[in-house]
Coordinates of C-alpha atoms in Angstrom, one line a residue:
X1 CA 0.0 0.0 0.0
X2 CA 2.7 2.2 0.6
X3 CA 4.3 2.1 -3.0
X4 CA 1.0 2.7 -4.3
X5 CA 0.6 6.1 -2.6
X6 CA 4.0 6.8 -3.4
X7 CA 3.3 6.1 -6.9
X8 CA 0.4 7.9 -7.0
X9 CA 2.3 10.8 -5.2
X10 CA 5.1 10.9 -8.1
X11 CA 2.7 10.7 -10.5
X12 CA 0.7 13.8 -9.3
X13 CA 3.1 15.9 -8.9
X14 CA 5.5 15.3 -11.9
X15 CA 2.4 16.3 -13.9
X16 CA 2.3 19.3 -11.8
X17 CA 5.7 20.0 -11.7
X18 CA 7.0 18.5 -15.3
X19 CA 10.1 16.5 -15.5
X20 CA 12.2 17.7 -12.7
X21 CA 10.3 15.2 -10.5
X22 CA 10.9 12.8 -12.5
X23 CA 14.7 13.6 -12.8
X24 CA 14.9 14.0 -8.9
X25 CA 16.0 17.7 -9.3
X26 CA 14.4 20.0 -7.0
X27 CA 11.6 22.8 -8.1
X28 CA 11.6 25.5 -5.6
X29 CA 9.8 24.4 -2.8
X30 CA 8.9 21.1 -4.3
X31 CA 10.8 17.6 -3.3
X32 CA 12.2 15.1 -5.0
X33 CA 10.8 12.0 -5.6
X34 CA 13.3 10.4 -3.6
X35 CA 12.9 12.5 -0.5
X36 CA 9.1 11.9 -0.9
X37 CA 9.5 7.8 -1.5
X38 CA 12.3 7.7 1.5
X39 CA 9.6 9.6 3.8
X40 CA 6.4 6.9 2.8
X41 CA 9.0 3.8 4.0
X42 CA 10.6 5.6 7.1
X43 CA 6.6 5.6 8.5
X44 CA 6.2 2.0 7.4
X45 CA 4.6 0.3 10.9
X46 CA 7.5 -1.7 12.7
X47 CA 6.6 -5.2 14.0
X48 CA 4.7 -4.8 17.5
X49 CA 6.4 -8.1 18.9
X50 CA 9.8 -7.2 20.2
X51 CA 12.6 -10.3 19.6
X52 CA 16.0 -10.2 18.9
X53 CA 18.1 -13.3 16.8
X54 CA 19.9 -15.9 18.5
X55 CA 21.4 -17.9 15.1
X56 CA 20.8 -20.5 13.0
X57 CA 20.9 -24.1 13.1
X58 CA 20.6 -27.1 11.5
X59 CA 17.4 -29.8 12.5
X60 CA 18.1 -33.1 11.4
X61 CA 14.3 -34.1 11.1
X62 CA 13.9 -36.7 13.3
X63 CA 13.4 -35.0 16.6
X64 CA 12.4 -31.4 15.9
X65 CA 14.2 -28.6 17.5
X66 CA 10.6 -26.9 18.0
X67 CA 7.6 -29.3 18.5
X68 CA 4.6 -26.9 17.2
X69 CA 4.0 -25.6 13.8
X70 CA 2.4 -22.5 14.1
X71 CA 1.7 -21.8 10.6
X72 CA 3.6 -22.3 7.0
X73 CA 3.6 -20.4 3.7
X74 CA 4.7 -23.3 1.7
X75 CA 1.0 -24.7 0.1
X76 CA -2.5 -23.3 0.5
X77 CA -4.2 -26.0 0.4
X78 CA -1.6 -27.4 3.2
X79 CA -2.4 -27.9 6.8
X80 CA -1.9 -24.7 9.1
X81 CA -1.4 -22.4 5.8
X82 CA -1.0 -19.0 7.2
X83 CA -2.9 -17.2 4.8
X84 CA 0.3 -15.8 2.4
X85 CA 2.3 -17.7 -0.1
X86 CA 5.6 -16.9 0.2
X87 CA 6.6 -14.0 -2.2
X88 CA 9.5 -15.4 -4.2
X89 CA 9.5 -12.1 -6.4
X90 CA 9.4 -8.9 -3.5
X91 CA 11.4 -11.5 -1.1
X92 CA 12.9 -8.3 1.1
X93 CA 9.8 -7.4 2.3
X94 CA 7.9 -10.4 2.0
X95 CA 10.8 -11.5 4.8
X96 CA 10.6 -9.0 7.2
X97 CA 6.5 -10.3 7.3
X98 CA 6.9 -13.4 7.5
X99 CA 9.2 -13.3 10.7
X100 CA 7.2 -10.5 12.3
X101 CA 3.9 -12.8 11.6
X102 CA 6.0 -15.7 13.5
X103 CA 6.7 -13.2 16.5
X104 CA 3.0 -12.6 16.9
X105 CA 1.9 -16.1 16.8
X106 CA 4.6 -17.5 19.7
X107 CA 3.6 -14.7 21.6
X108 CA 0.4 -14.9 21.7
X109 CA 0.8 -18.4 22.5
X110 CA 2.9 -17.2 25.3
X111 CA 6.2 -18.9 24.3
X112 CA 9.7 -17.5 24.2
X113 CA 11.4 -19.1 21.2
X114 CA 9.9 -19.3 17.7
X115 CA 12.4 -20.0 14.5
X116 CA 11.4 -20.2 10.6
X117 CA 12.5 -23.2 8.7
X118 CA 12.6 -23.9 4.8
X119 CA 12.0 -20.2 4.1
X120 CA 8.0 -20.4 4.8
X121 CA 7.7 -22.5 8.1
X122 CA 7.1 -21.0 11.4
X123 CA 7.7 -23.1 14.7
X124 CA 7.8 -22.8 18.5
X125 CA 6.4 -24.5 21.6
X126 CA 5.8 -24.2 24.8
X127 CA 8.0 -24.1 28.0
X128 CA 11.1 -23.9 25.6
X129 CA 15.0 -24.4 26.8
X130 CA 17.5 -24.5 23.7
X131 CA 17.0 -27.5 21.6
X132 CA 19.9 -27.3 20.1
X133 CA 23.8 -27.3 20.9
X134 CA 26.7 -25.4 19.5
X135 CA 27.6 -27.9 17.6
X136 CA 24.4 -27.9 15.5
X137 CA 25.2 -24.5 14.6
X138 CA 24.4 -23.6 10.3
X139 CA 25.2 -21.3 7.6
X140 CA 22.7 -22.0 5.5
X141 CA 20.0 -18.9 6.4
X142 CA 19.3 -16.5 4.7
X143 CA 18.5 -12.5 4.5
X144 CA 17.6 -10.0 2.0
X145 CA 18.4 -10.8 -1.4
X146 CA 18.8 -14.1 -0.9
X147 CA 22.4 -13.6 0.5
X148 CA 23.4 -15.5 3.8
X149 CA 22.5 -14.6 6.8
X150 CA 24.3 -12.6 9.6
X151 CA 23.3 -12.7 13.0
X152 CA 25.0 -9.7 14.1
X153 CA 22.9 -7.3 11.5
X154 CA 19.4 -5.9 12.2
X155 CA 17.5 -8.0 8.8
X156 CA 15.3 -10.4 9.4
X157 CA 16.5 -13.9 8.8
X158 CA 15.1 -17.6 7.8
X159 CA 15.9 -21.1 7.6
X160 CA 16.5 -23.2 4.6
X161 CA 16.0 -27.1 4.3
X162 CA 16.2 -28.5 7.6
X163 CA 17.8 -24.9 9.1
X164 CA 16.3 -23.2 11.6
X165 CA 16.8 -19.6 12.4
X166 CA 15.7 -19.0 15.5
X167 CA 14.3 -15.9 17.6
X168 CA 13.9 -15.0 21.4
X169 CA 11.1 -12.9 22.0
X170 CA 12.1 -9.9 24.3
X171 CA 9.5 -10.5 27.1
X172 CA 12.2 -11.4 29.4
X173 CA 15.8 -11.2 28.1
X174 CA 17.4 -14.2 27.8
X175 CA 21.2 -15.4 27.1
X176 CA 23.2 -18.4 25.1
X177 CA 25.2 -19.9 27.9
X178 CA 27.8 -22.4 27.5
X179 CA 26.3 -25.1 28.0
X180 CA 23.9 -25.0 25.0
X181 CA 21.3 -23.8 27.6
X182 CA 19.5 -20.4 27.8
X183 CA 19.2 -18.7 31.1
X184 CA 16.8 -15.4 32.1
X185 CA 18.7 -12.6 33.0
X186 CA 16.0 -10.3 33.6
X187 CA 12.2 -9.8 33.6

């Protein structure tokens, strides 16, 4: 929806204003496409679940690292479809959804951990510890652009084939230790 308005916006005023608009020069007062188009995304609404990464890791299959499916993008006409495909062509944004969609779900399950797996997948469960080790630890996530992931950066992140990349939610703040556990630090 956003685009569209700023679409429209552009449109609008390069017929009012001509090609400078369109060229991204200023026209006395007027502003440039780009400082209009920069504006529309900086309001875009941030996800209302707060969570922070913890990493990626690999799930063998056999004994899943969450129990609980919440929902997956994979197949409509699967079970738990979550009501969006996933977006193969606007994958950026269609990302950054996906996880913040995930974060709402375990939370309003009341759970602390949720991850998404084969790039659609969203899991959790209840009464969580770490279900992995360090040992299990993955490359293969990924980020915007299909590039691999980085845990240290602020983009949102997701699991390939049997890869989790998995998300504390930031109800109570809560730490890797070194034993493979996680431990609460604070409220």
């Amino acid at each position: 929806m956003k685009y569209v308005v700023a679409i429209a916006l552009w449109a609008m005023l390069a017929v009012v204003h001509g090609k400078q608009i369109i060229r991204g020069e200023s026209y006395g007062n007027a502003r440039t496409l780009k400082d209009m188009f920069e504006d529309t995304l900086e309001k875009a609404p941030r996800c209302p679940a707060e969570f922070s990464k913890v990493g990626c890791f690999l799930d063998n299959g056999k004994k899943k690292g969450f129990p609980e499916m919440l929902f997956q993008d994979r197949n409509e006409r699967g079970k738990k479809y979550g009501g969006e495909l996933i977006d193969w062509k606007r994958w950026d944004e269609y990302v950054a959804r996906l996880v913040c969609r995930c974060a709402k779900a375990a939370k309003a399950k009341g759970y602390r951990f949720f991850a998404i797996q084969f790039f659609g997948e969203c899991y959790s469960g209840p009464n969580m510890e770490n279900p992995f080790t360090p040992r299990s630890r993955s490359k293969k996530c990924y980020t915007n652009g299909y590039k691999r992931c980085d845990s240290m950066d602020d983009a949102p992140c997701v699991g390939g084939s049997f890869r989790d990349f998995v998300y504390q939610l930031e109800e109570g703040r809560w730490q890797w230790c070194w034993r493979g556990r996680f431990l609460m630090t604070s409220p």
